[in-house]
XYZ file of C-alpha atoms in Angstrom:
254
model
C -9.461 4.674 -6.381
C -9.756 4.145 -2.626
C -12.615 6.349 -1.387
C -11.776 5.894 2.321
C -8.257 7.261 1.785
C -9.523 10.292 -0.115
C -12.217 11.027 2.467
C -9.704 10.620 5.289
C -7.118 12.967 3.769
C -9.705 15.555 2.762
C -11.511 15.558 6.109
C -8.293 15.653 8.170
C -6.775 18.590 6.300
C -10.111 20.372 5.901
C -10.811 20.304 9.639
C -7.303 21.571 10.429
C -7.644 24.405 7.901
C -11.123 25.342 9.127
C -9.857 25.485 12.707
C -7.014 27.761 11.627
C -9.325 30.079 9.690
C -11.751 30.335 12.606
C -8.943 31.591 14.813
C -7.317 33.960 12.301
C -5.780 34.313 8.870
C -4.440 31.280 7.003
C -1.401 33.295 5.899
C -0.158 33.323 9.497
C 0.612 29.621 9.079
C 2.636 30.017 5.902
C 6.344 30.506 6.459
C 8.965 29.787 3.788
C 11.954 29.228 6.146
C 9.906 26.735 8.176
C 8.962 24.832 5.016
C 12.600 24.659 3.915
C 13.755 23.412 7.313
C 11.078 20.740 7.782
C 10.520 19.386 4.271
C 14.002 20.015 2.908
C 15.630 18.616 6.033
C 13.402 15.522 6.057
C 14.026 14.727 2.391
C 17.769 15.198 2.884
C 17.882 13.024 5.997
C 15.840 10.310 4.259
C 18.241 10.294 1.314
C 21.143 9.895 3.753
C 19.346 7.017 5.469
C 18.331 5.130 2.276
C 19.760 4.642 -1.217
C 18.317 7.079 -3.749
C 16.622 4.133 -5.477
C 14.545 3.336 -2.383
C 13.601 6.975 -1.796
C 12.384 7.409 -5.387
C 10.572 4.065 -5.447
C 8.452 5.078 -2.436
C 6.382 7.240 -4.795
C 5.617 4.160 -6.871
C 4.636 2.161 -3.806
C 2.659 5.045 -2.279
C 0.273 5.128 -5.242
C -1.048 1.777 -3.969
C -2.635 3.751 -1.131
C -4.994 5.323 -3.669
C -5.236 3.110 -6.735
C -4.699 -0.563 -5.871
C -7.598 -2.849 -6.721
C -7.468 -6.103 -4.797
C -9.689 -8.962 -5.916
C -12.339 -9.968 -3.416
C -11.821 -13.449 -2.001
C -15.192 -14.584 -3.368
C -14.189 -13.458 -6.866
C -11.121 -15.673 -6.656
C -13.194 -18.656 -5.503
C -15.691 -18.210 -8.358
C -12.971 -17.872 -10.992
C -11.173 -21.033 -9.941
C -14.374 -23.046 -9.809
C -14.939 -21.941 -13.424
C -11.357 -22.844 -14.371
C -11.704 -26.268 -12.731
C -14.976 -26.994 -14.534
C -13.515 -26.014 -17.891
C -10.336 -27.965 -17.280
C -12.248 -31.154 -16.412
C -14.542 -30.810 -19.448
C -12.063 -29.730 -22.108
C -8.614 -30.462 -20.702
C -5.989 -28.282 -19.077
C -4.940 -26.691 -22.394
C -8.421 -25.136 -22.695
C -7.439 -22.691 -19.950
C -5.172 -20.881 -22.407
C -8.254 -19.251 -23.915
C -9.068 -17.776 -20.495
C -5.794 -15.873 -20.188
C -7.056 -12.907 -22.220
C -10.009 -12.527 -19.823
C -7.867 -12.307 -16.665
C -6.532 -8.872 -15.703
C -4.321 -10.042 -12.826
C -0.721 -10.669 -14.037
C -0.050 -12.989 -11.089
C -3.020 -15.216 -11.945
C -2.126 -15.114 -15.637
C 1.410 -16.264 -14.830
C 0.134 -19.157 -12.729
C -2.348 -20.268 -15.391
C 0.274 -20.011 -18.123
C 2.683 -22.186 -16.159
C -0.140 -24.701 -15.649
C -0.995 -24.750 -19.348
C 2.704 -25.179 -20.172
C 2.679 -28.419 -18.188
C 4.907 -27.434 -15.276
C 4.687 -29.576 -12.161
C 2.350 -28.151 -9.476
C 5.135 -28.054 -6.847
C 7.358 -26.032 -9.208
C 4.522 -23.620 -9.979
C 3.916 -23.141 -6.261
C 7.613 -22.477 -5.625
C 7.833 -19.850 -8.384
C 4.689 -18.015 -7.278
C 5.617 -18.091 -3.588
C 8.975 -16.519 -4.441
C 7.139 -13.743 -6.264
C 4.980 -13.128 -3.179
C 8.089 -12.887 -0.991
C 9.577 -10.152 -3.165
C 6.223 -8.355 -3.379
C 6.046 -8.270 0.423
C 9.631 -7.000 0.565
C 8.820 -4.110 -1.813
C 5.753 -3.158 0.210
C 7.673 -3.463 3.479
C 10.437 -1.239 2.102
C 7.941 1.445 1.026
C 6.185 1.449 4.397
C 9.546 1.571 6.183
C 10.634 4.676 4.240
C 7.367 6.424 5.149
C 7.775 5.446 8.810
C 11.305 6.831 8.762
C 10.071 10.103 7.261
C 7.423 10.229 9.998
C 10.287 10.093 12.509
C 12.331 12.775 10.748
C 9.476 15.281 10.292
C 8.942 16.026 14.023
C 12.712 15.939 14.587
C 13.263 18.562 11.870
C 10.391 20.531 13.385
C 12.241 20.534 16.704
C 15.437 21.651 14.969
C 13.492 24.502 13.371
C 12.083 25.425 16.769
C 15.582 25.624 18.212
C 16.733 27.755 15.264
C 13.826 30.135 15.793
C 14.472 30.391 19.527
C 18.165 31.117 18.986
C 17.295 33.834 16.469
C 14.734 35.291 18.848
C 17.003 35.299 21.882
C 19.916 36.764 19.948
C 17.869 39.790 18.872
C 15.834 40.620 21.970
C 16.945 44.251 21.744
C 15.067 44.601 18.425
C 11.369 43.803 19.030
C 10.620 43.802 15.272
C 12.674 40.619 14.761
C 11.078 38.625 17.564
C 7.850 37.885 15.650
C 9.408 36.297 12.526
C 11.847 34.276 14.630
C 9.031 33.038 16.869
C 6.999 32.094 13.766
C 9.847 29.867 12.580
C 10.133 28.379 16.061
C 6.470 27.385 16.285
C 5.554 26.657 12.670
C 8.338 24.142 12.108
C 6.946 22.022 14.943
C 3.450 22.389 13.483
C 4.571 21.376 9.962
C 6.513 18.398 11.280
C 3.587 17.117 13.366
C 1.084 17.512 10.508
C 3.306 15.834 7.889
C 4.114 12.905 10.186
C 0.651 12.263 11.634
C -1.655 13.179 8.742
C 0.441 11.899 5.820
C 3.338 9.527 6.508
C 2.028 7.352 9.350
C -1.488 6.840 7.875
C -0.017 6.042 4.434
C 2.440 3.552 5.941
C -0.431 1.885 7.807
C -2.558 1.678 4.662
C 0.365 0.156 2.733
C 0.748 -2.560 5.368
C -2.971 -3.298 5.174
C -2.869 -3.360 1.361
C 0.085 -5.744 1.489
C -1.786 -8.116 3.814
C -4.876 -8.092 1.567
C -2.852 -8.616 -1.601
C -0.807 -11.409 -0.047
C -3.958 -13.229 1.094
C -5.465 -13.075 -2.405
C -2.219 -14.251 -4.002
C -1.994 -17.171 -1.576
C -5.548 -18.102 -2.577
C -4.527 -17.921 -6.225
C -1.568 -20.246 -5.589
C -3.827 -22.727 -3.834
C -6.321 -22.571 -6.720
C -3.639 -22.928 -9.405
C -2.113 -25.981 -7.725
C -5.547 -27.589 -7.259
C -6.482 -27.031 -10.926
C -3.081 -28.331 -12.065
C -3.710 -31.485 -9.999
C -7.124 -31.909 -11.637
C -9.097 -31.737 -8.406
C -12.877 -31.672 -8.271
C -14.391 -28.137 -8.507
C -16.385 -28.698 -5.307
C -13.204 -29.662 -3.436
C -11.389 -26.628 -4.836
C -14.199 -24.385 -3.625
C -13.974 -25.865 -0.138
C -10.208 -25.378 -0.082
C -10.434 -21.734 -1.141
C -13.286 -21.035 1.270
C -10.817 -21.689 4.096
C -9.354 -18.252 3.220
C -12.773 -16.583 3.430
C -14.601 -15.558 6.647
C -17.533 -17.963 7.268
C -20.161 -15.241 6.888
C -18.781 -14.241 3.482
C -18.765 -17.744 1.971
C -21.158 -18.361 -0.907
C -21.139 -21.812 -2.468
C -21.987 -22.358 -6.134
C -23.010 -25.948 -5.409
C -25.855 -25.355 -2.900
């Protein structure tokens, strides 16, 4: 669970709600027609823009905003130094016993291919292809959220125009001006909140998550290839430390 995301969402919405309640009743900002126009219109427009498969899959990708656990770079370095030591002492097949202790499917796949005797270049090619498709899935999810962030304010503007037309067409009846004006203003409010407090921040977090995950997976590929080539653990550590900021490097051989 990502604490920063939870704190950000809670604080953003809490401050907006508190500001509303200070100025008046919260019920003034609840309007069913406005909700239908903004959220219904945005979902419909998104489904026109993308295949239904992509729209539904965004929920799967969006959960990475809250629940993804990315290995720290130092964890990866330590694990591959251990793998290299074991491989040099007991042989490459000894790594098979380590598979049950690794909870990263990508690392497990790389180790299994190494144990199975595949050439290091072939292992690297397979794993790099997997990274490419991972990045494409993340990019697709962030793109859908960015598109929704574009549609939300646009649907809010459409709702505003609807409200203004209703208001201007019934100026002779003062009792209808209030509800029509509420639709006109609240649709813009809903669209701005949904775009700027939900879609855009989530798309940004997904891009950041993708960068972090890609970096770790590239480290894993480098470690797998080095272990498959039987390189010295100290050399492997130095290679993997090139992915780590200098201040965060901790050598096991000092």
